[in-house]
């Protein structure tokens, strides 16, 4: 009985995440928006709302802010836009325990590039912020990897 309830909860969470991606009005998804629910700041609780909030935080921090479409393209490549995505089946699993969240970051990279107050790897805004900062530093600008089809 308990396994069945978990399965229904995971399915419901995934459906909420998909609804948010297509612009649906979804309630906060479990784990997806714990640290700073985008809607509490006037941002939509969907991919472009998360991106807009992350862009605002990045700009306030003085970081290079990539275009929304570049961030969205990378998010779709990495997680199909699912902020709850986890990858535990490639080389990153053995080395780092997997990749997590919207932008599929490994924990050490996320921890290094997250900003204070934005430290929840499963929060889509926090995940975007750390990923953009990492790519800006490592590749010169996030846009240099935004449209690639491989991991970054």
mmCIF file of C-alpha atoms in Angstrom:
data_model
loop_
_atom_site.group_PDB
_atom_site.id
_atom_site.type_symbol
_atom_site.label_atom_id
_atom_site.label_comp_id
_atom_site.label_asym_id
_atom_site.label_seq_id
_atom_site.Cartn_x
_atom_site.Cartn_y
_atom_site.Cartn_z
ATOM 1 C CA UNK A 1 0.000 0.000 0.000
ATOM 2 C CA UNK A 2 2.785 2.416 0.901
ATOM 3 C CA UNK A 3 4.657 1.819 -2.366
ATOM 4 C CA UNK A 4 1.504 2.561 -4.314
ATOM 5 C CA UNK A 5 1.052 5.867 -2.477
ATOM 6 C CA UNK A 6 4.656 6.861 -3.265
ATOM 7 C CA UNK A 7 4.165 6.022 -6.912
ATOM 8 C CA UNK A 8 1.033 8.190 -7.048
ATOM 9 C CA UNK A 9 2.856 11.029 -5.288
ATOM 10 C CA UNK A 10 5.774 10.869 -7.755
ATOM 11 C CA UNK A 11 3.365 10.791 -10.692
ATOM 12 C CA UNK A 12 1.416 13.744 -9.318
ATOM 13 C CA UNK A 13 4.643 15.692 -8.735
ATOM 14 C CA UNK A 14 5.806 15.013 -12.287
ATOM 15 C CA UNK A 15 2.440 16.086 -13.680
ATOM 16 C CA UNK A 16 2.621 19.326 -11.686
ATOM 17 C CA UNK A 17 6.110 19.999 -13.028
ATOM 18 C CA UNK A 18 4.938 19.389 -16.595
ATOM 19 C CA UNK A 19 1.919 21.616 -16.047
ATOM 20 C CA UNK A 20 4.204 24.366 -14.782
ATOM 21 C CA UNK A 21 6.398 24.035 -17.860
ATOM 22 C CA UNK A 22 3.534 24.570 -20.245
ATOM 23 C CA UNK A 23 2.349 27.600 -18.327
ATOM 24 C CA UNK A 24 -0.251 25.873 -16.149
ATOM 25 C CA UNK A 25 -0.986 27.236 -12.739
ATOM 26 C CA UNK A 26 0.582 24.582 -10.566
ATOM 27 C CA UNK A 27 0.914 24.744 -6.844
ATOM 28 C CA UNK A 28 4.456 24.585 -5.509
ATOM 29 C CA UNK A 29 5.886 21.194 -6.388
ATOM 30 C CA UNK A 30 7.510 19.168 -3.642
ATOM 31 C CA UNK A 31 11.160 20.122 -3.454
ATOM 32 C CA UNK A 32 11.034 22.226 -6.607
ATOM 33 C CA UNK A 33 10.570 25.596 -5.030
ATOM 34 C CA UNK A 34 11.371 25.250 -1.352
ATOM 35 C CA UNK A 35 13.948 28.000 -0.825
ATOM 36 C CA UNK A 36 12.186 30.763 -2.733
ATOM 37 C CA UNK A 37 8.872 29.996 -4.372
ATOM 38 C CA UNK A 38 8.966 32.034 -7.585
ATOM 39 C CA UNK A 39 5.318 33.065 -7.268
ATOM 40 C CA UNK A 40 5.965 34.807 -3.965
ATOM 41 C CA UNK A 41 8.055 37.386 -5.834
ATOM 42 C CA UNK A 42 5.632 37.878 -8.706
ATOM 43 C CA UNK A 43 7.299 35.382 -11.044
ATOM 44 C CA UNK A 44 5.344 32.616 -12.727
ATOM 45 C CA UNK A 45 5.913 29.133 -11.324
ATOM 46 C CA UNK A 46 7.070 27.738 -14.663
ATOM 47 C CA UNK A 47 10.267 27.529 -16.696
ATOM 48 C CA UNK A 48 10.267 31.141 -17.871
ATOM 49 C CA UNK A 49 9.272 32.407 -14.429
ATOM 50 C CA UNK A 50 12.170 30.534 -12.829
ATOM 51 C CA UNK A 51 14.495 31.896 -15.510
ATOM 52 C CA UNK A 52 13.280 35.474 -15.003
ATOM 53 C CA UNK A 53 13.818 35.250 -11.253
ATOM 54 C CA UNK A 54 17.296 33.751 -11.715
ATOM 55 C CA UNK A 55 18.177 36.479 -14.228
ATOM 56 C CA UNK A 56 17.142 39.115 -11.690
ATOM 57 C CA UNK A 57 19.300 37.549 -8.960
ATOM 58 C CA UNK A 58 22.257 37.163 -11.333
ATOM 59 C CA UNK A 59 21.996 40.809 -12.439
ATOM 60 C CA UNK A 60 21.812 41.997 -8.822
ATOM 61 C CA UNK A 61 24.967 39.986 -8.091
ATOM 62 C CA UNK A 62 26.796 41.536 -11.054
ATOM 63 C CA UNK A 63 27.007 38.297 -13.015
ATOM 64 C CA UNK A 64 26.669 38.056 -16.801
ATOM 65 C CA UNK A 65 22.991 37.362 -17.514
ATOM 66 C CA UNK A 66 22.289 35.165 -20.540
ATOM 67 C CA UNK A 67 19.078 35.488 -22.568
ATOM 68 C CA UNK A 68 16.065 33.531 -21.329
ATOM 69 C CA UNK A 69 15.944 31.443 -24.495
ATOM 70 C CA UNK A 70 19.548 30.316 -23.977
ATOM 71 C CA UNK A 71 18.781 29.174 -20.423
ATOM 72 C CA UNK A 72 15.576 27.473 -21.558
ATOM 73 C CA UNK A 73 17.409 25.632 -24.340
ATOM 74 C CA UNK A 74 19.979 24.275 -21.886
ATOM 75 C CA UNK A 75 17.278 23.300 -19.367
ATOM 76 C CA UNK A 76 15.401 21.384 -22.051
ATOM 77 C CA UNK A 77 18.599 19.577 -23.089
ATOM 78 C CA UNK A 78 19.578 18.717 -19.527
ATOM 79 C CA UNK A 79 16.265 17.784 -17.883
ATOM 80 C CA UNK A 80 13.500 18.281 -20.440
ATOM 81 C CA UNK A 81 12.570 21.224 -18.243
ATOM 82 C CA UNK A 82 11.873 19.071 -15.173
ATOM 83 C CA UNK A 83 13.115 20.774 -11.986
ATOM 84 C CA UNK A 84 12.866 17.467 -10.110
ATOM 85 C CA UNK A 85 15.067 15.524 -12.542
ATOM 86 C CA UNK A 86 17.783 13.307 -11.126
ATOM 87 C CA UNK A 87 20.293 11.254 -13.088
ATOM 88 C CA UNK A 88 21.763 8.249 -11.344
ATOM 89 C CA UNK A 89 22.814 6.171 -14.341
ATOM 90 C CA UNK A 90 25.922 7.741 -15.861
ATOM 91 C CA UNK A 91 29.515 8.330 -14.757
ATOM 92 C CA UNK A 92 28.475 11.220 -12.530
ATOM 93 C CA UNK A 93 26.664 8.762 -10.255
ATOM 94 C CA UNK A 94 29.843 6.929 -9.292
ATOM 95 C CA UNK A 95 31.913 10.099 -9.011
ATOM 96 C CA UNK A 96 29.479 12.598 -7.488
ATOM 97 C CA UNK A 97 26.253 10.803 -6.566
ATOM 98 C CA UNK A 98 24.404 11.849 -9.714
ATOM 99 C CA UNK A 99 23.191 15.064 -11.272
ATOM 100 C CA UNK A 100 20.247 17.058 -9.992
ATOM 101 C CA UNK A 101 17.607 19.549 -10.912
ATOM 102 C CA UNK A 102 16.628 21.618 -13.881
ATOM 103 C CA UNK A 103 20.163 22.151 -15.173
ATOM 104 C CA UNK A 104 21.510 18.746 -14.016
ATOM 105 C CA UNK A 105 24.342 19.943 -11.812
ATOM 106 C CA UNK A 106 26.578 17.769 -9.689
ATOM 107 C CA UNK A 107 26.638 18.621 -5.999
ATOM 108 C CA UNK A 108 30.249 19.930 -5.837
ATOM 109 C CA UNK A 109 29.672 22.280 -8.784
ATOM 110 C CA UNK A 110 26.390 23.492 -7.368
ATOM 111 C CA UNK A 111 27.927 24.074 -3.930
ATOM 112 C CA UNK A 112 30.802 26.054 -5.447
ATOM 113 C CA UNK A 113 28.685 28.320 -7.662
ATOM 114 C CA UNK A 114 25.470 28.787 -5.660
ATOM 115 C CA UNK A 115 24.916 32.229 -4.182
ATOM 116 C CA UNK A 116 24.213 32.723 -0.472
ATOM 117 C CA UNK A 117 20.509 32.183 0.143
ATOM 118 C CA UNK A 118 20.157 30.139 -3.051
ATOM 119 C CA UNK A 119 21.576 26.812 -1.889
ATOM 120 C CA UNK A 120 18.842 24.273 -2.700
ATOM 121 C CA UNK A 121 20.020 22.181 -5.654
ATOM 122 C CA UNK A 122 16.440 21.052 -6.347
ATOM 123 C CA UNK A 123 15.058 24.588 -6.446
ATOM 124 C CA UNK A 124 14.891 25.553 -10.144
ATOM 125 C CA UNK A 125 15.912 29.172 -9.517
ATOM 126 C CA UNK A 126 18.874 28.178 -7.361
ATOM 127 C CA UNK A 127 19.892 25.526 -9.895
ATOM 128 C CA UNK A 128 19.823 28.034 -12.778
ATOM 129 C CA UNK A 129 21.861 30.572 -10.802
ATOM 130 C CA UNK A 130 24.643 28.109 -9.954
ATOM 131 C CA UNK A 131 24.675 26.656 -13.471
ATOM 132 C CA UNK A 132 24.897 30.029 -15.172
ATOM 133 C CA UNK A 133 27.669 31.210 -12.855
ATOM 134 C CA UNK A 134 29.609 27.987 -13.452
ATOM 135 C CA UNK A 135 29.239 28.160 -17.244
ATOM 136 C CA UNK A 136 30.111 31.872 -17.339
ATOM 137 C CA UNK A 137 33.326 31.146 -15.456
ATOM 138 C CA UNK A 138 34.249 27.897 -17.189
ATOM 139 C CA UNK A 139 33.242 28.656 -20.784
ATOM 140 C CA UNK A 140 33.486 32.454 -20.929
ATOM 141 C CA UNK A 141 29.718 32.900 -21.186
ATOM 142 C CA UNK A 142 26.726 30.670 -20.642
ATOM 143 C CA UNK A 143 25.704 31.183 -24.255
ATOM 144 C CA UNK A 144 28.803 29.256 -25.375
ATOM 145 C CA UNK A 145 27.235 26.022 -24.104
ATOM 146 C CA UNK A 146 23.540 26.876 -24.130
ATOM 147 C CA UNK A 147 22.628 25.209 -27.388
ATOM 148 C CA UNK A 148 24.889 22.150 -27.200
ATOM 149 C CA UNK A 149 23.448 18.668 -27.115
ATOM 150 C CA UNK A 150 25.966 17.168 -24.687
ATOM 151 C CA UNK A 151 26.437 17.793 -20.987
ATOM 152 C CA UNK A 152 28.520 20.763 -19.897
#
